[in-house]
């Protein structure tokens, strides 16, 4: 790593040259840095908002899941079998599915060896359970805070390896160069990344020049108003979209019921104890009433649906008609359409509650859990006392007060498009890994995100060590690009002619996304939202809030990202993809979803032929967004004869373009 001072417009700023720059210190970025060192790449620097920032270290759930290859008993499993499960979710490329499956055991054991206490039996077998979209018992967990413990173990390792970490950095731009490929014996030009610009904690600009950038900035948490991503986490996919990086499957996200005062999924036991759902007027107190009974034929049916939400947590378009996802829709109607507030009250049963009226599944579960107790809170105390303590630790006493909830954004299956080494498909030397990499399609087993994040770090590091170990940044061309970008940034920072209130702007884009780009979608709403989004972007791109330069610049990439997401969603709906994954498409010409909901609640069914395709989206430098469906790559069945595979490995052929 080398430091140099750059003087531009009478300002001196630091320029750091580093071989591989890792942006982001979540579970994915930390592991990538460790793997770079393991592969002999010494000159590595992590820059991030902070080791305590991001989703991984700040989130969890009832039983936060890590999905992996089965490693227990007689559960027959193999990479191709796991890959088939990933692939079955639809709109996922087969080669990516096989890579995520093949590296699963390696990534998992690495975490175990770093001290993450994944449960095992007396013989060392890693016992598993079945998670959603899982045909086996491949899931594991260490409790509510799996990803936090992964981060802590990885941070210890980063420190042992003396990998430098710069915290308090906010990356505001990726730097790219369009290069002529004739020097590489190829026709045409290609874009590559050469570094990034950031602000430090005192809002001083910094420049980074790098051979490779591992982009591990997490999911797009900052795009939504109703969100269960931690409040500290906004994500930064917009920086790569602004640089022209291709994205895929942007519309595929996951939404579900979560508490909003303290952001946490109300899955598992929170639902299995069958709390009372109430809604109030906007003041959160007056006109409290149970709003759900009106929509069900019996109280027993309603309570059985609530029970099912325990392990059918994500909103699922297939479970809307006659299934448990109707609960999410009813909460949405109260909160978004009626402007009321919804709470779970664990202190009292829903009116008319009786165990006898529950479905066999719910009653048997509660009976076997010895939880046929008087109130939801008593049942929760019996089945999962930690669930009560968790809220108590965050200032909410479920024994004394109801818990406010909403349908929240939780995870983006889509993101930037990478190849099978997790390198961006159209910007060389840029490696999007973790949630910002959109390797997954419509459905994926719960816990796949954490596996995919680890796998991305292994892949990027191995490829960099074998193909990008040298220094190929063409400095005479690159330095003027850096200087120009720094000059533009300095000019932006003093751009006070048009001022904008950064909080109002943030709220506007988040409100638009939660309204038009979340789990309830419609052509009419998206056609309205897209031009509004671009109008906001033009305003945000021209003004700064002098009160907070960092947040103003963050608004620029968030605002750009939300406009690109909305464009991708509109394109998908216009193509006729219909309701799939964790989103429904509402349309007067669709099929009614519920006899007691009005005619506005008709949805377009899924056109499953789109599961064989992947939606790609890219923004040009003038902001024009292009989306296209491409056929998905099939699951590979490579020749696994040892001698020939070994030769290909020895010769480095596995790293071919
Ligand atoms: C409530 C909830 C429950 C979940 N449960 C599960 C589960 O059970 N199983 C599962 O597999 N997944 C789950 N997920 C998803 C999973 O936790 C995330 O996908 C994963 O932790 C993301 O890891 P990451 O390293 O990609 O990003 P993050 O952990 O979000 O890290 C991103 C990093 O980038 C940094 N960063 C971002 N922007 C910038 C910038 N501009 N400049 C500098 N630094 C920046 C951040 O500060 C942070 O260090 C859950 C998510 C949520 C919200």
mmCIF file with all atom_site columns, C-alpha atoms and ligand atoms in Angstrom, residues 22-30 46-67 129 131 140-141 143-144 146-148 150-151 166 168-173 197-199 215-219 227-230 232-237 239 254 258 263-265 313 409-412 433-437 444-454 554 557, ligand 1:
data_model
loop_
_atom_site.group_PDB
_atom_site.id
_atom_site.type_symbol
_atom_site.label_atom_id
_atom_site.label_alt_id
_atom_site.label_comp_id
_atom_site.label_asym_id
_atom_site.label_entity_id
_atom_site.label_seq_id
_atom_site.pdbx_PDB_ins_code
_atom_site.Cartn_x
_atom_site.Cartn_y
_atom_site.Cartn_z
_atom_site.occupancy
_atom_site.B_iso_or_equiv
_atom_site.pdbx_formal_charge
_atom_site.auth_seq_id
_atom_site.auth_comp_id
_atom_site.auth_asym_id
_atom_site.auth_atom_id
_atom_site.pdbx_PDB_model_num
ATOM   1   C CA  . UNK A 1 22  ? -12.359 -4.478  -0.255 1.00 0.00 ? 22  UNK A CA  1
ATOM   2   C CA  . UNK A 1 23  ? -15.315 -2.127  0.183  1.00 0.00 ? 23  UNK A CA  1
ATOM   3   C CA  . UNK A 1 24  ? -17.537 -3.283  3.042  1.00 0.00 ? 24  UNK A CA  1
ATOM   4   C CA  . UNK A 1 25  ? -16.884 -5.250  6.197  1.00 0.00 ? 25  UNK A CA  1
ATOM   5   C CA  . UNK A 1 26  ? -19.954 -7.478  6.486  1.00 0.00 ? 26  UNK A CA  1
ATOM   6   C CA  . UNK A 1 27  ? -19.632 -11.250 6.584  1.00 0.00 ? 27  UNK A CA  1
ATOM   7   C CA  . UNK A 1 28  ? -18.870 -11.305 2.841  1.00 0.00 ? 28  UNK A CA  1
ATOM   8   C CA  . UNK A 1 29  ? -16.215 -8.571  2.698  1.00 0.00 ? 29  UNK A CA  1
ATOM   9   C CA  . UNK A 1 30  ? -14.373 -9.797  5.784  1.00 0.00 ? 30  UNK A CA  1
ATOM   10  C CA  . UNK A 1 46  ? -10.721 -3.014  3.812  1.00 0.00 ? 46  UNK A CA  1
ATOM   11  C CA  . UNK A 1 47  ? -12.593 0.282   3.853  1.00 0.00 ? 47  UNK A CA  1
ATOM   12  C CA  . UNK A 1 48  ? -16.038 0.499   5.351  1.00 0.00 ? 48  UNK A CA  1
ATOM   13  C CA  . UNK A 1 49  ? -18.482 2.618   7.256  1.00 0.00 ? 49  UNK A CA  1
ATOM   14  C CA  . UNK A 1 50  ? -17.472 0.615   10.307 1.00 0.00 ? 50  UNK A CA  1
ATOM   15  C CA  . UNK A 1 51  ? -16.942 -2.895  11.599 1.00 0.00 ? 51  UNK A CA  1
ATOM   16  C CA  . UNK A 1 52  ? -20.176 -2.451  13.545 1.00 0.00 ? 52  UNK A CA  1
ATOM   17  C CA  . UNK A 1 53  ? -22.149 -1.375  10.454 1.00 0.00 ? 53  UNK A CA  1
ATOM   18  C CA  . UNK A 1 54  ? -23.989 -3.347  7.775  1.00 0.00 ? 54  UNK A CA  1
ATOM   19  C CA  . UNK A 1 55  ? -26.593 -6.068  7.969  1.00 0.00 ? 55  UNK A CA  1
ATOM   20  C CA  . UNK A 1 56  ? -24.556 -9.097  9.021  1.00 0.00 ? 56  UNK A CA  1
ATOM   21  C CA  . UNK A 1 57  ? -23.398 -7.808  12.392 1.00 0.00 ? 57  UNK A CA  1
ATOM   22  C CA  . UNK A 1 58  ? -26.639 -5.992  13.219 1.00 0.00 ? 58  UNK A CA  1
ATOM   23  C CA  . UNK A 1 59  ? -29.319 -8.442  12.326 1.00 0.00 ? 59  UNK A CA  1
ATOM   24  C CA  . UNK A 1 60  ? -30.727 -11.823 13.057 1.00 0.00 ? 60  UNK A CA  1
ATOM   25  C CA  . UNK A 1 61  ? -33.994 -13.623 13.455 1.00 0.00 ? 61  UNK A CA  1
ATOM   26  C CA  . UNK A 1 62  ? -35.789 -16.151 15.600 1.00 0.00 ? 62  UNK A CA  1
ATOM   27  C CA  . UNK A 1 63  ? -33.326 -18.804 14.406 1.00 0.00 ? 63  UNK A CA  1
ATOM   28  C CA  . UNK A 1 64  ? -31.022 -17.174 11.862 1.00 0.00 ? 64  UNK A CA  1
ATOM   29  C CA  . UNK A 1 65  ? -30.285 -19.785 9.274  1.00 0.00 ? 65  UNK A CA  1
ATOM   30  C CA  . UNK A 1 66  ? -27.133 -20.829 7.431  1.00 0.00 ? 66  UNK A CA  1
ATOM   31  C CA  . UNK A 1 67  ? -27.846 -23.165 4.511  1.00 0.00 ? 67  UNK A CA  1
ATOM   32  C CA  . UNK A 1 129 ? -33.101 -28.904 10.119 1.00 0.00 ? 129 UNK A CA  1
ATOM   33  C CA  . UNK A 1 131 ? -35.839 -24.557 6.216  1.00 0.00 ? 131 UNK A CA  1
ATOM   34  C CA  . UNK A 1 140 ? -28.201 -24.905 10.601 1.00 0.00 ? 140 UNK A CA  1
ATOM   35  C CA  . UNK A 1 141 ? -28.115 -22.018 13.038 1.00 0.00 ? 141 UNK A CA  1
ATOM   36  C CA  . UNK A 1 143 ? -29.492 -19.033 17.372 1.00 0.00 ? 143 UNK A CA  1
ATOM   37  C CA  . UNK A 1 144 ? -30.759 -15.520 16.680 1.00 0.00 ? 144 UNK A CA  1
ATOM   38  C CA  . UNK A 1 146 ? -25.664 -16.403 13.383 1.00 0.00 ? 146 UNK A CA  1
ATOM   39  C CA  . UNK A 1 147 ? -24.349 -13.693 11.063 1.00 0.00 ? 147 UNK A CA  1
ATOM   40  C CA  . UNK A 1 148 ? -23.155 -11.560 13.991 1.00 0.00 ? 148 UNK A CA  1
ATOM   41  C CA  . UNK A 1 150 ? -19.711 -15.069 11.803 1.00 0.00 ? 150 UNK A CA  1
ATOM   42  C CA  . UNK A 1 151 ? -18.589 -11.429 11.640 1.00 0.00 ? 151 UNK A CA  1
ATOM   43  C CA  . UNK A 1 166 ? -10.157 1.865   7.593  1.00 0.00 ? 166 UNK A CA  1
ATOM   44  C CA  . UNK A 1 168 ? -15.602 5.684   9.081  1.00 0.00 ? 168 UNK A CA  1
ATOM   45  C CA  . UNK A 1 169 ? -15.282 5.714   5.275  1.00 0.00 ? 169 UNK A CA  1
ATOM   46  C CA  . UNK A 1 170 ? -18.184 6.301   2.979  1.00 0.00 ? 170 UNK A CA  1
ATOM   47  C CA  . UNK A 1 171 ? -17.501 5.357   -0.617 1.00 0.00 ? 171 UNK A CA  1
ATOM   48  C CA  . UNK A 1 172 ? -19.202 7.838   -2.924 1.00 0.00 ? 172 UNK A CA  1
ATOM   49  C CA  . UNK A 1 173 ? -17.987 6.766   -6.359 1.00 0.00 ? 173 UNK A CA  1
ATOM   50  C CA  . UNK A 1 197 ? -13.535 7.850   -3.986 1.00 0.00 ? 197 UNK A CA  1
ATOM   51  C CA  . UNK A 1 198 ? -14.645 8.077   -0.377 1.00 0.00 ? 198 UNK A CA  1
ATOM   52  C CA  . UNK A 1 199 ? -15.330 10.612  2.333  1.00 0.00 ? 199 UNK A CA  1
ATOM   53  C CA  . UNK A 1 215 ? -17.533 -4.690  -3.733 1.00 0.00 ? 215 UNK A CA  1
ATOM   54  C CA  . UNK A 1 216 ? -19.234 -6.071  -0.605 1.00 0.00 ? 216 UNK A CA  1
ATOM   55  C CA  . UNK A 1 217 ? -21.628 -3.281  0.309  1.00 0.00 ? 217 UNK A CA  1
ATOM   56  C CA  . UNK A 1 218 ? -24.639 -5.466  1.184  1.00 0.00 ? 218 UNK A CA  1
ATOM   57  C CA  . UNK A 1 219 ? -28.293 -5.340  0.160  1.00 0.00 ? 219 UNK A CA  1
ATOM   58  C CA  . UNK A 1 227 ? -37.737 -2.289  6.132  1.00 0.00 ? 227 UNK A CA  1
ATOM   59  C CA  . UNK A 1 228 ? -36.261 -4.834  8.496  1.00 0.00 ? 228 UNK A CA  1
ATOM   60  C CA  . UNK A 1 229 ? -32.716 -4.143  7.325  1.00 0.00 ? 229 UNK A CA  1
ATOM   61  C CA  . UNK A 1 230 ? -30.915 -2.521  10.259 1.00 0.00 ? 230 UNK A CA  1
ATOM   62  C CA  . UNK A 1 232 ? -27.591 1.779   10.033 1.00 0.00 ? 232 UNK A CA  1
ATOM   63  C CA  . UNK A 1 233 ? -27.527 -0.082  6.731  1.00 0.00 ? 233 UNK A CA  1
ATOM   64  C CA  . UNK A 1 234 ? -28.425 1.521   3.402  1.00 0.00 ? 234 UNK A CA  1
ATOM   65  C CA  . UNK A 1 235 ? -26.292 -0.459  0.945  1.00 0.00 ? 235 UNK A CA  1
ATOM   66  C CA  . UNK A 1 236 ? -24.630 1.087   -2.083 1.00 0.00 ? 236 UNK A CA  1
ATOM   67  C CA  . UNK A 1 237 ? -25.542 -0.895  -5.198 1.00 0.00 ? 237 UNK A CA  1
ATOM   68  C CA  . UNK A 1 239 ? -22.540 3.254   -6.993 1.00 0.00 ? 239 UNK A CA  1
ATOM   69  C CA  . UNK A 1 254 ? -38.129 -10.972 -0.018 1.00 0.00 ? 254 UNK A CA  1
ATOM   70  C CA  . UNK A 1 258 ? -41.437 -7.484  11.093 1.00 0.00 ? 258 UNK A CA  1
ATOM   71  C CA  . UNK A 1 263 ? -36.441 -4.060  13.475 1.00 0.00 ? 263 UNK A CA  1
ATOM   72  C CA  . UNK A 1 264 ? -36.840 -7.813  13.764 1.00 0.00 ? 264 UNK A CA  1
ATOM   73  C CA  . UNK A 1 265 ? -38.703 -10.523 11.809 1.00 0.00 ? 265 UNK A CA  1
ATOM   74  C CA  . UNK A 1 313 ? -42.447 -16.216 7.041  1.00 0.00 ? 313 UNK A CA  1
ATOM   75  C CA  . UNK A 1 409 ? -38.320 -5.502  2.898  1.00 0.00 ? 409 UNK A CA  1
ATOM   76  C CA  . UNK A 1 410 ? -35.747 -8.020  4.100  1.00 0.00 ? 410 UNK A CA  1
ATOM   77  C CA  . UNK A 1 411 ? -33.502 -9.332  1.322  1.00 0.00 ? 411 UNK A CA  1
ATOM   78  C CA  . UNK A 1 412 ? -32.716 -8.843  -2.359 1.00 0.00 ? 412 UNK A CA  1
ATOM   79  C CA  . UNK A 1 433 ? -19.931 -10.310 -3.505 1.00 0.00 ? 433 UNK A CA  1
ATOM   80  C CA  . UNK A 1 434 ? -22.410 -10.848 -0.688 1.00 0.00 ? 434 UNK A CA  1
ATOM   81  C CA  . UNK A 1 435 ? -25.962 -9.588  -0.934 1.00 0.00 ? 435 UNK A CA  1
ATOM   82  C CA  . UNK A 1 436 ? -25.050 -6.988  -3.555 1.00 0.00 ? 436 UNK A CA  1
ATOM   83  C CA  . UNK A 1 437 ? -24.360 -9.888  -5.923 1.00 0.00 ? 437 UNK A CA  1
ATOM   84  C CA  . UNK A 1 444 ? -34.017 -19.808 -2.615 1.00 0.00 ? 444 UNK A CA  1
ATOM   85  C CA  . UNK A 1 445 ? -33.836 -21.851 0.577  1.00 0.00 ? 445 UNK A CA  1
ATOM   86  C CA  . UNK A 1 446 ? -33.712 -19.753 3.748  1.00 0.00 ? 446 UNK A CA  1
ATOM   87  C CA  . UNK A 1 447 ? -30.071 -19.320 4.754  1.00 0.00 ? 447 UNK A CA  1
ATOM   88  C CA  . UNK A 1 448 ? -28.709 -19.266 1.190  1.00 0.00 ? 448 UNK A CA  1
ATOM   89  C CA  . UNK A 1 449 ? -27.719 -15.604 1.485  1.00 0.00 ? 449 UNK A CA  1
ATOM   90  C CA  . UNK A 1 450 ? -25.120 -16.289 4.144  1.00 0.00 ? 450 UNK A CA  1
ATOM   91  C CA  . UNK A 1 451 ? -23.653 -19.199 2.176  1.00 0.00 ? 451 UNK A CA  1
ATOM   92  C CA  . UNK A 1 452 ? -23.559 -17.190 -1.062 1.00 0.00 ? 452 UNK A CA  1
ATOM   93  C CA  . UNK A 1 453 ? -21.779 -14.317 0.688  1.00 0.00 ? 453 UNK A CA  1
ATOM   94  C CA  . UNK A 1 454 ? -19.004 -16.596 1.931  1.00 0.00 ? 454 UNK A CA  1
ATOM   95  C CA  . UNK A 1 554 ? -25.560 8.799   -0.314 1.00 0.00 ? 554 UNK A CA  1
ATOM   96  C CA  . UNK A 1 557 ? -26.701 6.726   -5.373 1.00 0.00 ? 557 UNK A CA  1
HETATM 97  C C1  . LIG B 2 .   ? -33.807 -9.356  9.495  1.00 0.00 ? 1   LIG B C1  1
HETATM 98  C C2  . LIG B 2 .   ? -32.936 -10.147 8.585  1.00 0.00 ? 1   LIG B C2  1
HETATM 99  C C3  . LIG B 2 .   ? -32.838 -11.516 8.764  1.00 0.00 ? 1   LIG B C3  1
HETATM 100 C C4  . LIG B 2 .   ? -32.039 -12.271 7.930  1.00 0.00 ? 1   LIG B C4  1
HETATM 101 N N1  . LIG B 2 .   ? -31.952 -13.619 8.116  1.00 0.00 ? 1   LIG B N1  1
HETATM 102 C C5  . LIG B 2 .   ? -31.180 -14.347 7.305  1.00 0.00 ? 1   LIG B C5  1
HETATM 103 C C6  . LIG B 2 .   ? -31.057 -15.752 7.503  1.00 0.00 ? 1   LIG B C6  1
HETATM 104 O O1  . LIG B 2 .   ? -31.656 -16.325 8.415  1.00 0.00 ? 1   LIG B O1  1
HETATM 105 N N2  . LIG B 2 .   ? -30.234 -16.436 6.659  1.00 0.00 ? 1   LIG B N2  1
HETATM 106 C C7  . LIG B 2 .   ? -29.553 -15.827 5.635  1.00 0.00 ? 1   LIG B C7  1
HETATM 107 O O2  . LIG B 2 .   ? -28.829 -16.504 4.904  1.00 0.00 ? 1   LIG B O2  1
HETATM 108 N N3  . LIG B 2 .   ? -29.656 -14.504 5.443  1.00 0.00 ? 1   LIG B N3  1
HETATM 109 C C8  . LIG B 2 .   ? -30.437 -13.755 6.246  1.00 0.00 ? 1   LIG B C8  1
HETATM 110 N N4  . LIG B 2 .   ? -30.536 -12.412 6.034  1.00 0.00 ? 1   LIG B N4  1
HETATM 111 C C9  . LIG B 2 .   ? -29.734 -11.815 4.952  1.00 0.00 ? 1   LIG B C9  1
HETATM 112 C C10 . LIG B 2 .   ? -28.259 -11.701 5.356  1.00 0.00 ? 1   LIG B C10 1
HETATM 113 O O3  . LIG B 2 .   ? -28.171 -11.332 6.712  1.00 0.00 ? 1   LIG B O3  1
HETATM 114 C C11 . LIG B 2 .   ? -27.542 -10.665 4.486  1.00 0.00 ? 1   LIG B C11 1
HETATM 115 O O4  . LIG B 2 .   ? -27.783 -10.961 3.136  1.00 0.00 ? 1   LIG B O4  1
HETATM 116 C C12 . LIG B 2 .   ? -26.046 -10.682 4.733  1.00 0.00 ? 1   LIG B C12 1
HETATM 117 O O5  . LIG B 2 .   ? -25.748 -10.512 6.099  1.00 0.00 ? 1   LIG B O5  1
HETATM 118 C C13 . LIG B 2 .   ? -25.370 -9.580  3.913  1.00 0.00 ? 1   LIG B C13 1
HETATM 119 O O6  . LIG B 2 .   ? -23.993 -9.646  4.145  1.00 0.00 ? 1   LIG B O6  1
HETATM 120 P P1  . LIG B 2 .   ? -23.017 -8.725  3.302  1.00 0.00 ? 1   LIG B P1  1
HETATM 121 O O7  . LIG B 2 .   ? -21.644 -8.960  3.836  1.00 0.00 ? 1   LIG B O7  1
HETATM 122 O O8  . LIG B 2 .   ? -23.260 -8.898  1.868  1.00 0.00 ? 1   LIG B O8  1
HETATM 123 O O9  . LIG B 2 .   ? -23.483 -7.233  3.643  1.00 0.00 ? 1   LIG B O9  1
HETATM 124 P P2  . LIG B 2 .   ? -23.537 -6.433  5.024  1.00 0.00 ? 1   LIG B P2  1
HETATM 125 O O10 . LIG B 2 .   ? -23.383 -7.302  6.184  1.00 0.00 ? 1   LIG B O10 1
HETATM 126 O O11 . LIG B 2 .   ? -24.733 -5.573  4.948  1.00 0.00 ? 1   LIG B O11 1
HETATM 127 O O12 . LIG B 2 .   ? -22.244 -5.530  4.960  1.00 0.00 ? 1   LIG B O12 1
HETATM 128 C C14 . LIG B 2 .   ? -22.141 -4.433  4.067  1.00 0.00 ? 1   LIG B C14 1
HETATM 129 C C15 . LIG B 2 .   ? -20.905 -3.651  4.415  1.00 0.00 ? 1   LIG B C15 1
HETATM 130 O O13 . LIG B 2 .   ? -20.710 -2.640  3.434  1.00 0.00 ? 1   LIG B O13 1
HETATM 131 C C16 . LIG B 2 .   ? -20.517 -1.390  4.078  1.00 0.00 ? 1   LIG B C16 1
HETATM 132 N N5  . LIG B 2 .   ? -20.952 -0.325  3.172  1.00 0.00 ? 1   LIG B N5  1
HETATM 133 C C17 . LIG B 2 .   ? -22.130 -0.202  2.540  1.00 0.00 ? 1   LIG B C17 1
HETATM 134 N N6  . LIG B 2 .   ? -22.128 0.902   1.782  1.00 0.00 ? 1   LIG B N6  1
HETATM 135 C C18 . LIG B 2 .   ? -20.916 1.479   1.938  1.00 0.00 ? 1   LIG B C18 1
HETATM 136 C C19 . LIG B 2 .   ? -20.297 2.648   1.417  1.00 0.00 ? 1   LIG B C19 1
HETATM 137 N N7  . LIG B 2 .   ? -20.913 3.441   0.544  1.00 0.00 ? 1   LIG B N7  1
HETATM 138 N N8  . LIG B 2 .   ? -19.039 2.937   1.812  1.00 0.00 ? 1   LIG B N8  1
HETATM 139 C C20 . LIG B 2 .   ? -18.380 2.146   2.679  1.00 0.00 ? 1   LIG B C20 1
HETATM 140 N N9  . LIG B 2 .   ? -18.909 1.022   3.200  1.00 0.00 ? 1   LIG B N9  1
HETATM 141 C C21 . LIG B 2 .   ? -20.165 0.712   2.831  1.00 0.00 ? 1   LIG B C21 1
HETATM 142 C C22 . LIG B 2 .   ? -21.337 -1.502  5.353  1.00 0.00 ? 1   LIG B C22 1
HETATM 143 O O14 . LIG B 2 .   ? -20.942 -0.562  6.300  1.00 0.00 ? 1   LIG B O14 1
HETATM 144 C C23 . LIG B 2 .   ? -20.992 -2.936  5.757  1.00 0.00 ? 1   LIG B C23 1
HETATM 145 O O15 . LIG B 2 .   ? -19.725 -2.963  6.366  1.00 0.00 ? 1   LIG B O15 1
HETATM 146 C C24 . LIG B 2 .   ? -31.322 -11.643 6.878  1.00 0.00 ? 1   LIG B C24 1
HETATM 147 C C25 . LIG B 2 .   ? -31.407 -10.265 6.703  1.00 0.00 ? 1   LIG B C25 1
HETATM 148 C C26 . LIG B 2 .   ? -32.208 -9.516  7.546  1.00 0.00 ? 1   LIG B C26 1
HETATM 149 C C27 . LIG B 2 .   ? -32.292 -8.038  7.346  1.00 0.00 ? 1   LIG B C27 1
#
